[in-house]
PDB file of C-alpha atoms in Angstrom:
ATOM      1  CA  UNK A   1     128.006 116.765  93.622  1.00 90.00           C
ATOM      2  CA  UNK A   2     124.260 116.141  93.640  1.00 94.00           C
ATOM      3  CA  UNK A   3     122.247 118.254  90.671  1.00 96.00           C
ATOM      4  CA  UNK A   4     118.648 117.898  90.631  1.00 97.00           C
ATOM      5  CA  UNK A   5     117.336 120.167  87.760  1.00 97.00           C
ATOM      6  CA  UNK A   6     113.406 121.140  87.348  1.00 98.00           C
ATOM      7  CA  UNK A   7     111.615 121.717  84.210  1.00 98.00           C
ATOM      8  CA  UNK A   8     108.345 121.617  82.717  1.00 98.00           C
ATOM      9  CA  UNK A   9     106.446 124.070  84.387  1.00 97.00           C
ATOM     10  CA  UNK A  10     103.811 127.049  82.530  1.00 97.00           C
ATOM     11  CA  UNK A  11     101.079 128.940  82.605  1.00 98.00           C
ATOM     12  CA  UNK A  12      97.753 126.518  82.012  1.00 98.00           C
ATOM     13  CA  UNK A  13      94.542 127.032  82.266  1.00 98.00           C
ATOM     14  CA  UNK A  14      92.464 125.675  85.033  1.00 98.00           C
ATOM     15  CA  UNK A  15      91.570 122.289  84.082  1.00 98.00           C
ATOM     16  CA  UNK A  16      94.390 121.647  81.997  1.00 98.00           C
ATOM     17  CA  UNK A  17      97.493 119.397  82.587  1.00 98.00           C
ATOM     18  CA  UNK A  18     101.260 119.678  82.903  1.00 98.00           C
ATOM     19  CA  UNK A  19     104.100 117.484  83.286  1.00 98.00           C
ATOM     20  CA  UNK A  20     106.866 118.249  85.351  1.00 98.00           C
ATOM     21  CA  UNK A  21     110.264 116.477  85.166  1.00 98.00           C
ATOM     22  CA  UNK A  22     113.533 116.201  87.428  1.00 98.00           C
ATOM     23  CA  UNK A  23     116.425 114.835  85.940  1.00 98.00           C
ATOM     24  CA  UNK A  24     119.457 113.906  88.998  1.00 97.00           C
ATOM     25  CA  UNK A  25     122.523 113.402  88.720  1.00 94.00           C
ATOM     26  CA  UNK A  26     125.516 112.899  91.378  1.00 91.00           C
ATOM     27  CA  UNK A  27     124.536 109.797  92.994  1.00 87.00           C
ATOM     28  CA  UNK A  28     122.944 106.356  91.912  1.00 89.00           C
ATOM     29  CA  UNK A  29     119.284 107.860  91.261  1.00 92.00           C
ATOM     30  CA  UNK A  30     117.892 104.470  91.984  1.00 93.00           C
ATOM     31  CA  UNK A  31     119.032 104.307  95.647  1.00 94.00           C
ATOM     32  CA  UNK A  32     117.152 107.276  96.693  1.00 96.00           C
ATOM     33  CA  UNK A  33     113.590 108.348  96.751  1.00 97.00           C
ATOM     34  CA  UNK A  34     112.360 111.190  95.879  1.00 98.00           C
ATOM     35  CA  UNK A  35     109.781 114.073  96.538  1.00 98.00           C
ATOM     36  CA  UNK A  36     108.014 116.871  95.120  1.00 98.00           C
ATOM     37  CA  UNK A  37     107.176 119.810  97.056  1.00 98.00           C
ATOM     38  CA  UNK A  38     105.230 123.251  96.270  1.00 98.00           C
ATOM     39  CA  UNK A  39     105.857 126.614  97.585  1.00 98.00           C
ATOM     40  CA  UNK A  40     103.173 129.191  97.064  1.00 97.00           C
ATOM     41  CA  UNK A  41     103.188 132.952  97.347  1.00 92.00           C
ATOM     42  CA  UNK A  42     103.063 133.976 101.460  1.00 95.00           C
ATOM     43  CA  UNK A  43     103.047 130.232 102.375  1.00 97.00           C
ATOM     44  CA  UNK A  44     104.882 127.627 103.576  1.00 97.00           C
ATOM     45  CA  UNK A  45     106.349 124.811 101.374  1.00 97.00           C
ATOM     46  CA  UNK A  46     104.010 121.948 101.136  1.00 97.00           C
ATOM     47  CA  UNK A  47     104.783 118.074 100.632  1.00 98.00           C
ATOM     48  CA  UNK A  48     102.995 116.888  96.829  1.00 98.00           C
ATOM     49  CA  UNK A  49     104.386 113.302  96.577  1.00 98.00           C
ATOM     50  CA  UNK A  50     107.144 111.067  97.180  1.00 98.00           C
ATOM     51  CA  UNK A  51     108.135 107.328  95.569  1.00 98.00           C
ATOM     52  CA  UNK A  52     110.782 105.213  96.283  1.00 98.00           C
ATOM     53  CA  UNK A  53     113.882 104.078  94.640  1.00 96.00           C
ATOM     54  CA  UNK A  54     112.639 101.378  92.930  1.00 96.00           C
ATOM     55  CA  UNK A  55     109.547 103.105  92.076  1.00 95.00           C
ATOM     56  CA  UNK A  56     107.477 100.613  93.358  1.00 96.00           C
ATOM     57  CA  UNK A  57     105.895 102.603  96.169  1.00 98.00           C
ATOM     58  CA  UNK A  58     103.847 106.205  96.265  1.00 98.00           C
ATOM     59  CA  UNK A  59     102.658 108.710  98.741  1.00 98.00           C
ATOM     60  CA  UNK A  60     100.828 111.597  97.942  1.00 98.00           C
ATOM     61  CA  UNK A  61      99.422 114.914 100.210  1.00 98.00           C
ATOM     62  CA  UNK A  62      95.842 115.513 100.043  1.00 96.00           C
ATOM     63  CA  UNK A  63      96.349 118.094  97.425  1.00 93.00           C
ATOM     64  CA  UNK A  64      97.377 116.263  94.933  1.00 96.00           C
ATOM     65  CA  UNK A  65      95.390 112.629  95.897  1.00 97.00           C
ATOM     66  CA  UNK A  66      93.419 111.702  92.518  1.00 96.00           C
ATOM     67  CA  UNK A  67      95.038 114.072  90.452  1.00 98.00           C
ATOM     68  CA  UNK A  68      98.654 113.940  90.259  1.00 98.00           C
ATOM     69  CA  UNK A  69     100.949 111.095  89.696  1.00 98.00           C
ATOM     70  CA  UNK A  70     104.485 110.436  90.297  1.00 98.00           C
ATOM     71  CA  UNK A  71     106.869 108.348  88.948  1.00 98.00           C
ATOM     72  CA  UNK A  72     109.988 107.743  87.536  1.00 98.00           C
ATOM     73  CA  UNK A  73     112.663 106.106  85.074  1.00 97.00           C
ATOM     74  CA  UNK A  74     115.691 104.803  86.872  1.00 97.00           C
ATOM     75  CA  UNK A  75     117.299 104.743  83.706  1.00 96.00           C
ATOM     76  CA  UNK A  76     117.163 108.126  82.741  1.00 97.00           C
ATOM     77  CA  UNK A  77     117.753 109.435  86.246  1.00 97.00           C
ATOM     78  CA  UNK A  78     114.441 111.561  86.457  1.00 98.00           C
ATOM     79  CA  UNK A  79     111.520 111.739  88.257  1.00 98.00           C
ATOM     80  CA  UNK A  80     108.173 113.077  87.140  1.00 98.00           C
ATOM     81  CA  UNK A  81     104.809 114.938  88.252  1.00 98.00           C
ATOM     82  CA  UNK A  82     101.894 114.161  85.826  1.00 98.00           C
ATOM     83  CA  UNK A  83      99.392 116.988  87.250  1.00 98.00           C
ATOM     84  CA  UNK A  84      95.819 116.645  85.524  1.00 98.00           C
ATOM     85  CA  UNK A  85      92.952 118.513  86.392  1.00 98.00           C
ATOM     86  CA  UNK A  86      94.918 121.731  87.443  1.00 98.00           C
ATOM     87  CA  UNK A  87      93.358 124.133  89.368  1.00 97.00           C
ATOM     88  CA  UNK A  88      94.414 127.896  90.128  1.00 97.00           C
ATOM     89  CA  UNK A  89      95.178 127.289  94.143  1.00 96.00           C
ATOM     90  CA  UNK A  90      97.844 124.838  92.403  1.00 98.00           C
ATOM     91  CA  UNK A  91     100.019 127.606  91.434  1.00 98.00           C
ATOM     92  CA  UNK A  92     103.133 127.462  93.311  1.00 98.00           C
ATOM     93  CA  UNK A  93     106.642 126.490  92.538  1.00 98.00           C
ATOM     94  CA  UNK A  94     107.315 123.336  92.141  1.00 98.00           C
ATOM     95  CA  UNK A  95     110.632 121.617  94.066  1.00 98.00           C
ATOM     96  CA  UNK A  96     112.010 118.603  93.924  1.00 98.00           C
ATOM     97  CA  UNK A  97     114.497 116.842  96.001  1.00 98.00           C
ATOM     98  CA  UNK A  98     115.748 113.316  96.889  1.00 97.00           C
ATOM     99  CA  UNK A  99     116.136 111.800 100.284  1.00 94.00           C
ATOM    100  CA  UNK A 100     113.310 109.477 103.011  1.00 94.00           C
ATOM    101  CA  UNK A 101     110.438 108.426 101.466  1.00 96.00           C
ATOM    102  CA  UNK A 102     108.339 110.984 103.374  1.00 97.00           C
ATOM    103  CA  UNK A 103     106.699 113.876 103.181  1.00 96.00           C
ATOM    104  CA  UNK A 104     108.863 115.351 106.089  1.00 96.00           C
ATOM    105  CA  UNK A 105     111.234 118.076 104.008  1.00 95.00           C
ATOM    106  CA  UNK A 106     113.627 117.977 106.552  1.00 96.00           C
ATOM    107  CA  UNK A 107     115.083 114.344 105.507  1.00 96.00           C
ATOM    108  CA  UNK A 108     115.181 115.495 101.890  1.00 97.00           C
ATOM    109  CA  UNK A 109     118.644 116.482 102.251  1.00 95.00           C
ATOM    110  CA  UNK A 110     119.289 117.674  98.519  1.00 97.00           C
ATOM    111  CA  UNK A 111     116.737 119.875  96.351  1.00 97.00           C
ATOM    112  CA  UNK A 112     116.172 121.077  92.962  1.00 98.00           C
ATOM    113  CA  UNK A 113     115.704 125.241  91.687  1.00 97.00           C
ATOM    114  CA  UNK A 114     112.184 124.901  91.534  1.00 98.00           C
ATOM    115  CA  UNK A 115     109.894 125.263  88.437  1.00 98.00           C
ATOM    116  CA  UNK A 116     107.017 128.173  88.418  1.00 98.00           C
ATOM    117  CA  UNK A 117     103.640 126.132  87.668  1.00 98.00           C
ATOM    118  CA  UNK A 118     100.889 128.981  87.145  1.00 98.00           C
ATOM    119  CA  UNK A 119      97.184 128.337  86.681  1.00 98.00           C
ATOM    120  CA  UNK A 120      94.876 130.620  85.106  1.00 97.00           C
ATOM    121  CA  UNK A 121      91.133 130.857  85.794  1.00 93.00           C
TER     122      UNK A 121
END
C-alpha cells in the first residue's frame, strides 16, 4: 500500500521560508515522479511543482517559478518543497502525490494528507 506522509508546514511570516517534506513508502520511490500541489480556502487545487524519478528534471507553476524548489533523495524515499520568499496568498495546504511528471492532478494517482502552510502579513 502506497503512504505518502506530509510534514513541515507552519505559520511564517511573509518573507520567511519553510521546508516541506514527503516521505513515500509502498513502491520503489525512485520509479515515480512526484508533485506538489496547494489547495487554498474557496479554491481549486493548484499544481506547485513536479520532478522526476531520477530527480534530474523540474517543472514548476507560475506561482512558485523563482521561489520554490523541489527536489528529492531517492534514498530516503522523500521529496521536498524549499519555499523562500513566502508570501500570504501562499497559504494553502500543501499536497503531495506521486504519479506523470505533470502538473495534470488527474495522473497523480496516489496523494499525501496535506500539510497547512500559513503566512502571516
Amino acid at each position: 500500500q502506497v503512504q505518502l506522509v506530509e510534514s513541515g508546514g507552519g505559520l511564517v511570516q511573509a518573507g520567511g521560508s519553510l521546508r516541506l517534506s514527503c516521505a513515500a513508502s509502498g513502491r520503489t520511490f525512485s520509479r515515480y515522479s512526484m508533485g506538489w500541489f496547494r489547495q487554498a480556502p474557496g479554491k481549486d487545487r493548484e499544481f506547485v511543482a513536479t520532478i522526476t524519478g531520477s530527480g534530474g528534471n523540474t517543472y514548476y507553476g507560475d506561482s512558485a517559478k523563482g521561489r520554490f524548489t523541489i527536489s528529492r533523495d531517492n534514498a530516503k524515499n522523500t521529496v521536498y518543497l524549499q519555499m523562500n520568499n513566502l508570501k500570504p496568498e501562499d497559504t494553502a495546504v500543501y499536497y503531495c502525490a506521486t504519479g506523470a511528471f505533470t502538473w495534470v492532478e488527474d495522473l497523480y494517482d496516489y496523494w499525501g494528507q496535506g500539510t497547512q502552510v500559513t503566512v502571516s502579513s
